[in-house]
CSV table of C-alpha atoms and ligand atoms in Angstrom, one decimal:
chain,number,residue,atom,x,y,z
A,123,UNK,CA,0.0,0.0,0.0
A,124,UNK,CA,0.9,3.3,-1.1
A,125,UNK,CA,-0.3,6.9,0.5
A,126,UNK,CA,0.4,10.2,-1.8
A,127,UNK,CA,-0.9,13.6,-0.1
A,128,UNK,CA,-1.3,15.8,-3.4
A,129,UNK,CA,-2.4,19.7,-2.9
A,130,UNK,CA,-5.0,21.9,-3.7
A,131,UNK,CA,-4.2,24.2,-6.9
A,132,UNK,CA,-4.8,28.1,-7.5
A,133,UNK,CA,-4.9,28.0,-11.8
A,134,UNK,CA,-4.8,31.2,-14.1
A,135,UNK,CA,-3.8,33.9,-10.7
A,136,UNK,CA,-5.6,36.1,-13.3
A,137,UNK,CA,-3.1,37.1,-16.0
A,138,UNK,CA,-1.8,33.2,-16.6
A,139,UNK,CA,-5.5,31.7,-17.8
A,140,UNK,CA,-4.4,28.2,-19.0
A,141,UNK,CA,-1.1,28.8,-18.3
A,142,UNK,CA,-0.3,29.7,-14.5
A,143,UNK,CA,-0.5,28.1,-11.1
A,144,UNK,CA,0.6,27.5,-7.5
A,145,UNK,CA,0.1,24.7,-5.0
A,146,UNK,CA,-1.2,25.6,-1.6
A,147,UNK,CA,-0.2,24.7,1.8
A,148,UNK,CA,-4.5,23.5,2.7
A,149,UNK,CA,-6.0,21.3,1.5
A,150,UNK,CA,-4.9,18.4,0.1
A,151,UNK,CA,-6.6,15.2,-1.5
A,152,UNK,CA,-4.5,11.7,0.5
A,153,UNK,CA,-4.6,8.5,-2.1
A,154,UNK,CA,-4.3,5.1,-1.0
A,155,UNK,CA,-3.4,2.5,-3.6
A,156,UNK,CA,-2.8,-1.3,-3.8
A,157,UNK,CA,-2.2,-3.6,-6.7
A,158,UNK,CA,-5.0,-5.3,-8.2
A,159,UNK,CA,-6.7,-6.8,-11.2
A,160,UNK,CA,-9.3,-4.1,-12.3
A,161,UNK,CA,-9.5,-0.5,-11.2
A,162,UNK,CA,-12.0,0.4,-7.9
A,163,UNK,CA,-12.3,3.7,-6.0
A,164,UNK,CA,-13.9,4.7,-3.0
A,165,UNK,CA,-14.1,8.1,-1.9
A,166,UNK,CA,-14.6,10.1,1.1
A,167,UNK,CA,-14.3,13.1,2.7
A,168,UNK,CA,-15.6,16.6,1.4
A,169,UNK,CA,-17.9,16.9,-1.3
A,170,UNK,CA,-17.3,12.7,-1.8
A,171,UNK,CA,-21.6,12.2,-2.6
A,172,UNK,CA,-21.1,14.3,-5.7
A,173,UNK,CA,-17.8,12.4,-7.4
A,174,UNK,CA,-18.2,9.6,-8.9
A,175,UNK,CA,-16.8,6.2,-8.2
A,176,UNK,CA,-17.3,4.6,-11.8
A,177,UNK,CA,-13.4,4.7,-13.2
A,178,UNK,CA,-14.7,6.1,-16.3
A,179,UNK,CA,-16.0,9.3,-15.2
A,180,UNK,CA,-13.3,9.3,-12.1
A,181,UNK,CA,-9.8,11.3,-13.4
A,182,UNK,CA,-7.6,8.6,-11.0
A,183,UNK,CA,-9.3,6.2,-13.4
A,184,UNK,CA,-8.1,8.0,-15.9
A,185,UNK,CA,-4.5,8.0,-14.9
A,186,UNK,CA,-4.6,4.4,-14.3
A,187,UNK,CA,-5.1,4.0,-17.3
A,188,UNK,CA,-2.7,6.0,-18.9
A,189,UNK,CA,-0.4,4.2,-16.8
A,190,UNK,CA,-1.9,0.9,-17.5
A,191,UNK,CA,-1.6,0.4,-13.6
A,192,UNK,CA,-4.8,-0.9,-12.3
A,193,UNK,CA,-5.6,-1.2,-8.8
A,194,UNK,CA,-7.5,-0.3,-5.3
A,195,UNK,CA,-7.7,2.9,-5.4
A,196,UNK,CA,-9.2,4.8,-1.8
A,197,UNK,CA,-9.3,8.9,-2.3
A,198,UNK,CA,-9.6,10.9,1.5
A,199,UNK,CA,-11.2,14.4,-0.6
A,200,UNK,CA,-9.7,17.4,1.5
A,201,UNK,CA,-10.0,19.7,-1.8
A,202,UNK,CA,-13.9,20.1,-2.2
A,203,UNK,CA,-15.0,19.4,-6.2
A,204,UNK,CA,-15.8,22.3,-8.2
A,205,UNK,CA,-14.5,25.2,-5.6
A,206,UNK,CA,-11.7,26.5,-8.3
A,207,UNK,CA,-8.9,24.7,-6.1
A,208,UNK,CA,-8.6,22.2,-8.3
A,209,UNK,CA,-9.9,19.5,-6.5
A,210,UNK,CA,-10.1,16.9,-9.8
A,211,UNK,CA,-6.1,17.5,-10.4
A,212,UNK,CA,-5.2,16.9,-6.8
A,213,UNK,CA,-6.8,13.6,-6.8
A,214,UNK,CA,-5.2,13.0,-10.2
A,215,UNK,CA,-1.8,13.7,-9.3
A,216,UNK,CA,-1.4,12.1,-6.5
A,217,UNK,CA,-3.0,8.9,-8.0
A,218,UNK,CA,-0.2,9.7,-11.0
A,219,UNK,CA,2.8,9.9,-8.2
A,220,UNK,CA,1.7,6.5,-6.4
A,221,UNK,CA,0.3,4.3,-9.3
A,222,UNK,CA,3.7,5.0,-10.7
A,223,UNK,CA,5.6,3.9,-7.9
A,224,UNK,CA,3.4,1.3,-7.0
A,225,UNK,CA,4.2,-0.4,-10.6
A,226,UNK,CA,7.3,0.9,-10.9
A,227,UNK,CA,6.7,3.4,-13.9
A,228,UNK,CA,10.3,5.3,-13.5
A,229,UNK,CA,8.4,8.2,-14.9
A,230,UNK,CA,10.3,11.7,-13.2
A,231,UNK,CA,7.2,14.3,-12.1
A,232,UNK,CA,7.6,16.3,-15.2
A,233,UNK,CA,6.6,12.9,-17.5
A,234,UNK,CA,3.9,12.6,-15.0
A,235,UNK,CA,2.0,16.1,-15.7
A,236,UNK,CA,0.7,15.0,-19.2
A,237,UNK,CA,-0.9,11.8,-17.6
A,238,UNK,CA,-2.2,13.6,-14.9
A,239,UNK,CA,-3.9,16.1,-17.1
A,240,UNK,CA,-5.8,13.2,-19.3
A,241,UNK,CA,-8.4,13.7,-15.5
A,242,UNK,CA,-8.6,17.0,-16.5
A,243,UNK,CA,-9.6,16.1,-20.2
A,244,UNK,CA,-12.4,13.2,-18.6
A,245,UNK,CA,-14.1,16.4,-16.3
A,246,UNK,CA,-13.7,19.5,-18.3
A,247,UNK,CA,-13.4,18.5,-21.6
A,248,UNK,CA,-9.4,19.8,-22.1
A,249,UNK,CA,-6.2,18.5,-20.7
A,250,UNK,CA,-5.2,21.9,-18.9
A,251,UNK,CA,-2.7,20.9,-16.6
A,252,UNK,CA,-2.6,24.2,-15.4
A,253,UNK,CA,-3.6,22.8,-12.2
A,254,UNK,CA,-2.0,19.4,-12.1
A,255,UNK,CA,0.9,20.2,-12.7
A,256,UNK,CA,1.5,22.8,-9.5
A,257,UNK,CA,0.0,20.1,-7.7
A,258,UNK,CA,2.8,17.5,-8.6
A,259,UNK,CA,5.8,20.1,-8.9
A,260,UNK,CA,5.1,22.2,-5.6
A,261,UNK,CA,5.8,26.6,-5.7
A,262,UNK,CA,4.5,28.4,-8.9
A,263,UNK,CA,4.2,26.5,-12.6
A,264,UNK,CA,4.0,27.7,-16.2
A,265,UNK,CA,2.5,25.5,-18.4
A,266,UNK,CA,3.0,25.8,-22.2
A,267,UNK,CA,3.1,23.7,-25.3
A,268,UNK,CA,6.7,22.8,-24.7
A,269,UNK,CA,6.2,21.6,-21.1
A,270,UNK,CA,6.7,23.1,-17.4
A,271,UNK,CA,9.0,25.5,-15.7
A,272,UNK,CA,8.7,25.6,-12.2
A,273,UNK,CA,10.0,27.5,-9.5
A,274,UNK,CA,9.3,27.3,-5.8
A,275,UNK,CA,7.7,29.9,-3.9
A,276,UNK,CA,6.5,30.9,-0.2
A,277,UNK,CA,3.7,33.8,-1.3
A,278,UNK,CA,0.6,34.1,1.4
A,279,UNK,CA,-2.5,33.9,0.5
A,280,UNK,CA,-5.7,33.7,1.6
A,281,UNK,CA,-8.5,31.1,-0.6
A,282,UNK,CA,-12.2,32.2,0.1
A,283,UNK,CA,-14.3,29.5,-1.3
A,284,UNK,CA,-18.3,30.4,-1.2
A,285,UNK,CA,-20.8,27.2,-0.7
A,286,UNK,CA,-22.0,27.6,-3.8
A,287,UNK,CA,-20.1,25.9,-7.2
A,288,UNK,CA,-19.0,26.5,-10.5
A,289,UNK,CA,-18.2,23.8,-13.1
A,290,UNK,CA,-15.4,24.1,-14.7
A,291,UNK,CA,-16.6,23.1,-18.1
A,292,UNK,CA,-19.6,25.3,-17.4
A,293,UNK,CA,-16.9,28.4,-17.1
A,294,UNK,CA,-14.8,27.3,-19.6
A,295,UNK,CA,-18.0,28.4,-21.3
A,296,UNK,CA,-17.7,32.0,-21.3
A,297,UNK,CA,-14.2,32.4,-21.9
A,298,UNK,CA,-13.9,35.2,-25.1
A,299,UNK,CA,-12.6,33.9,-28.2
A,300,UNK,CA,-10.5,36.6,-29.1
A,301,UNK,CA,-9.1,40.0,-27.4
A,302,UNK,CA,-8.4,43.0,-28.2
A,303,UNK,CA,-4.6,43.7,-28.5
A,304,UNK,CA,-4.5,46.6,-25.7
A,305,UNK,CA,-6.0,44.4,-23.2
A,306,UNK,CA,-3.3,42.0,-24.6
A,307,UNK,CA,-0.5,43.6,-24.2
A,308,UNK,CA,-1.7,44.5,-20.4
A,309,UNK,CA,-2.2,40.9,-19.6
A,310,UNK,CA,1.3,40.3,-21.0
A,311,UNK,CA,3.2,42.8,-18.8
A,312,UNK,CA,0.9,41.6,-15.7
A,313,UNK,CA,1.6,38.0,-16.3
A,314,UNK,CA,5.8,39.4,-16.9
A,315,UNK,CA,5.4,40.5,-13.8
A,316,UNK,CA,4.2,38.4,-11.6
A,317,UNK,CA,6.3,35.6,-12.6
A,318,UNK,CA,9.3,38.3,-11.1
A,319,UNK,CA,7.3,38.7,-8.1
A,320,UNK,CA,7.0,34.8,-7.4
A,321,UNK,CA,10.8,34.6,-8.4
A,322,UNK,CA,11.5,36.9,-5.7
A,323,UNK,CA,8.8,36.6,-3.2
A,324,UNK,CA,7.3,39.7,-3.8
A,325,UNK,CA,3.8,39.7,-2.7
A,326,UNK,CA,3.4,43.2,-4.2
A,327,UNK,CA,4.5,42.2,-7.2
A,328,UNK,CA,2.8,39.1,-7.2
A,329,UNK,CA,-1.1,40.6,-6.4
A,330,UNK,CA,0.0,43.7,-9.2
A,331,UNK,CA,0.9,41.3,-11.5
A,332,UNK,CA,-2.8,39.1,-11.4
A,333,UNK,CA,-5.0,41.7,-13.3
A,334,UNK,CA,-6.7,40.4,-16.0
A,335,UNK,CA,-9.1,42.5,-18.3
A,336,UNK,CA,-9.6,39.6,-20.9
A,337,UNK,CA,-11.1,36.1,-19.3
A,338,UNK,CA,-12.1,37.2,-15.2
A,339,UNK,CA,-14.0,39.7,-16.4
A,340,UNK,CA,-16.5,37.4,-17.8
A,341,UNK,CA,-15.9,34.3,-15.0
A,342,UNK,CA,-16.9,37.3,-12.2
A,343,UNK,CA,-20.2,37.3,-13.5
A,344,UNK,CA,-21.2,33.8,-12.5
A,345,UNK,CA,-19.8,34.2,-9.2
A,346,UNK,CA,-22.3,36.0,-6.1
A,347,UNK,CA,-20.4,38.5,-4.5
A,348,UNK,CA,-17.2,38.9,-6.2
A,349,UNK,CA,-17.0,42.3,-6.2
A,350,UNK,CA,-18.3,43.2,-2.3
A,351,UNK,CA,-15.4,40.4,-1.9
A,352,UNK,CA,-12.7,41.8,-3.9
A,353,UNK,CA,-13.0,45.3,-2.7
A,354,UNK,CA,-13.3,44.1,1.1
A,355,UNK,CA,-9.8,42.1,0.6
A,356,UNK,CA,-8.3,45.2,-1.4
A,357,UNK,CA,-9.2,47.3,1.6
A,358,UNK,CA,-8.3,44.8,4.1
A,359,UNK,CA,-4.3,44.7,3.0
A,360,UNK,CA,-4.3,42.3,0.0
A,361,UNK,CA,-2.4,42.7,-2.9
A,362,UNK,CA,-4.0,41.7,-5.4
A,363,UNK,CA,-7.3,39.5,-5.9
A,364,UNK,CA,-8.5,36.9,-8.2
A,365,UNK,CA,-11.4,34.0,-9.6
A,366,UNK,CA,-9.1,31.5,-8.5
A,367,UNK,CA,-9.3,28.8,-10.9
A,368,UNK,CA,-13.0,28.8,-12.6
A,369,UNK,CA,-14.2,29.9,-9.5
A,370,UNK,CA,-16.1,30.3,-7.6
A,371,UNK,CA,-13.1,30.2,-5.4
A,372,UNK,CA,-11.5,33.7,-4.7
A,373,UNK,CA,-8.2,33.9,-4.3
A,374,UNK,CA,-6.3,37.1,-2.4
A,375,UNK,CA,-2.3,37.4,-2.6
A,376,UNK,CA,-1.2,39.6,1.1
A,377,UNK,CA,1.4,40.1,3.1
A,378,UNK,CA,2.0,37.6,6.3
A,379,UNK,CA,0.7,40.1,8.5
A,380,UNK,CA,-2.9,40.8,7.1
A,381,UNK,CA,-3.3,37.3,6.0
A,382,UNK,CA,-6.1,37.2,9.4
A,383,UNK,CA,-7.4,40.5,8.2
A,384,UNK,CA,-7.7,39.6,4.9
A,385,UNK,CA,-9.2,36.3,5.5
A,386,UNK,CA,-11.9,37.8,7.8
A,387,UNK,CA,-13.1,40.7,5.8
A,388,UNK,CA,-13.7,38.0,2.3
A,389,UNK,CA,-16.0,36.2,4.9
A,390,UNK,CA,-17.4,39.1,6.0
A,391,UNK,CA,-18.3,39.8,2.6
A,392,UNK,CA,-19.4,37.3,1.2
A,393,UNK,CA,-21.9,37.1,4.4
A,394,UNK,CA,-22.9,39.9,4.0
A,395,UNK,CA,-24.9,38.5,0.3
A,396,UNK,CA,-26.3,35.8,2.5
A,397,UNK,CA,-23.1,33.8,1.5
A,398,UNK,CA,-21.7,31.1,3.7
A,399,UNK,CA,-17.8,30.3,2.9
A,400,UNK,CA,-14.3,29.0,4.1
A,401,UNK,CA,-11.3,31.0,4.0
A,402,UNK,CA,-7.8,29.0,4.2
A,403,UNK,CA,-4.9,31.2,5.3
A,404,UNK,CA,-2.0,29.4,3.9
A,405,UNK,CA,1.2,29.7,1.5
A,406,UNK,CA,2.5,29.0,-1.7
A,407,UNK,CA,3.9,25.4,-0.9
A,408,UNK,CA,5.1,21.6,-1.9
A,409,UNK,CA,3.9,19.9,-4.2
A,410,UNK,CA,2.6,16.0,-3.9
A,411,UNK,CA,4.3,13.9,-1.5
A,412,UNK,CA,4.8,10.1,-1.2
A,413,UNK,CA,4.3,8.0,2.0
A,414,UNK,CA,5.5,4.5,1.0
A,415,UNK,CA,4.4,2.2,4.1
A,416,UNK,CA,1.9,4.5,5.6
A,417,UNK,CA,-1.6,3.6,6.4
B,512,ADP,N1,-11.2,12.5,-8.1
B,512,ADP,C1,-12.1,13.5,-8.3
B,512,ADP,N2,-12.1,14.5,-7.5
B,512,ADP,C2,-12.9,15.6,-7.7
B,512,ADP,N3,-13.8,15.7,-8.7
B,512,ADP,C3,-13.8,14.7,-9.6
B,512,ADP,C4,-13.0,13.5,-9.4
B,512,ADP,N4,-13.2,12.7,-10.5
B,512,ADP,C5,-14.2,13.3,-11.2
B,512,ADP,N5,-14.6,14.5,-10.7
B,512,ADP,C6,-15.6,15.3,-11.2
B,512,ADP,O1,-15.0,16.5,-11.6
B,512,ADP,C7,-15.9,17.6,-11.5
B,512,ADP,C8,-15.1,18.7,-10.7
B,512,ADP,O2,-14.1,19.2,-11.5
B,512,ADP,P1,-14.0,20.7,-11.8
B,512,ADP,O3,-15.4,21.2,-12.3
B,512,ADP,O4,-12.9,20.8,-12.8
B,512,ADP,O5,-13.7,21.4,-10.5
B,512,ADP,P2,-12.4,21.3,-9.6
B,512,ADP,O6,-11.8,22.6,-9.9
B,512,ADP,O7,-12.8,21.2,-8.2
B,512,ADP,O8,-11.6,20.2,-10.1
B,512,ADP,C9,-17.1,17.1,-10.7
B,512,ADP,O9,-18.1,16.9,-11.6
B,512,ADP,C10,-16.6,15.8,-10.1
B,512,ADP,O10,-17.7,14.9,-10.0
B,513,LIG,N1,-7.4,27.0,-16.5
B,513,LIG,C1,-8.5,26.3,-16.0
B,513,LIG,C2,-8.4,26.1,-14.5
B,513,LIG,C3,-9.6,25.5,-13.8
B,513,LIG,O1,-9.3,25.4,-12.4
B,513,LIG,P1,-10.3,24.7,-11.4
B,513,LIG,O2,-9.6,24.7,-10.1
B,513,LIG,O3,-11.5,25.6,-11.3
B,513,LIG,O4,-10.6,23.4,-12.0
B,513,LIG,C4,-9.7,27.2,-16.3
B,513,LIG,O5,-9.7,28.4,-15.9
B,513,LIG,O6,-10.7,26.8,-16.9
């Protein structure tokens, strides 16, 4: 038996749609996984009624089968499904990191965000792995058509996740297909520069760096609250604030010490539009992590 702990993802950070994304410290999905002749899941933990356990329509049953490693597969969901923290990639890379060792694949992590991303294709019709990959590397990830660069990272940030949900397909949905070059060019310098800001730990940077005029524009939309919740956060210290993921997450970058501040005043928000929600102060961080003989 094998145990991988694999982390929620923040994708896009605004200017990066498709392209950007960090793992965080909180949540995490934890996979279990034992040899066997045919592929089975169970699944608990949050949001587990609403996932199913059929390995077709499951993205670890995906990556078994791109790894032609079947087996017993149990998934502990700490990432709620359909929040915007990636909560289909987690579970998907850390089934790629222990059905690999578990059948001895050899495959290095980088070789492993491709299959983790063939989830991503099962759930939301593409294989961004704008999310998967963060969650396999660790620190902050650009994903292109030539493969990843990764660097690590120790950003705060706050996550403000409302109880209601967004599918991703469903906001894949109203993303514009074409821009006009202005708002181009403005999403290229931001994107420029927060990739400095995570180089350097720059929270300023960083939150500067996340405006996006072209796709969160449209994503805000089918999210309650976002604006009362972005201007509270603003006003509360952070640096910068996002849709994290397809939302309806929201994601706020912030200095260590108005991470509480921060985290209080997005709940206050989104309160007060008869909102419930869950903030988790936590950090850019590691990515997946393998526990060979645990239980
Ligand atoms: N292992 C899994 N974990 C979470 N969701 C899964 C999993 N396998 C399939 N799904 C399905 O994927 C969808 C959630 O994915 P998505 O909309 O991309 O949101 P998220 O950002 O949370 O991954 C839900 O319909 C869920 O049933
Ligand atoms: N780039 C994707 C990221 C989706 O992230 P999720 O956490 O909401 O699944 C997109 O924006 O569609």
């Amino acid at each position: 038996m094998l145990t991988v702990r694999a982390p929620a993802t923040s994708a896009n950070l605004g200017s990066g749609f498709d392209v950007f994304g960090v793992a965080l410290g909180a949540p995490a999905d934890v996979v279990r996984v034992e040899r066997a002749s045919e592929t089975t899941i169970s699944i608990t933990g949050a949001g587990s009624q609403y996932i199913p356990e059929d390995p077709k329509k499951n993205t670890v049953g995906a990556v078994a089968d791109a790894l032609d490693a079947p087996a017993r597969i149990r998934i502990d969901k700490g990432v709620r499904p359909s929040s915007g923290l990636g909560s289909s990639a987690a579970s998907a890379a850390a089934a790629a990191v222990a059905l690999n060792e578990l059948y001895d694949r050899g495959l290095t992590r980088e070789e492993l965000v491709p299959i983790a991303a063939e989830g991503e294709a099962l759930v939301s019709g593409e294989a961004h792995a704008d999310n998967v990959a963060p969650s396999l590397l660790g620190g902050f990830t650009v994903v292109t058509a030539d493969g990843v660069t990764q660097v690590d990272a120790s950003i705060p940030v706050v996550a403000c996740l409302p109880e209601t949900t967004v599918s991703t397909r469903d906001a894949r949905g109203v993303v514009p297909e074409s821009a006009p070059i202005g708002d181009v060019v403005d999403t290229v310098g931001n994107a420029a520069t927060l990739a400095v800001g995570m180089t350097r730990d720059d929270p300023e940077a960083v939150g500067r760096g996340m405006d996006d005029r072209i796709v969160t524009p449209e994503r805000t939309a089918l999210i309650d609250g976002y604006t009362q919740v972005r201007d509270a956060a603003l006003e509360a210290g952070a640096t910068g604030v996002t849709v994290s993921g397809a939302g309806p997450g929201v994601l706020a970058v912030c200095y260590e010490a108005d991470q509480r501040t921060v985290a209080s005043a997005m709940l206050g928000a989104f309160s007060d539009v008869g909102i419930d929600s869950r903030a988790y102060q936590t950090h850019v961080g590691e990515g997946a992590r393998l526990y060979p003989n645990a239980e």
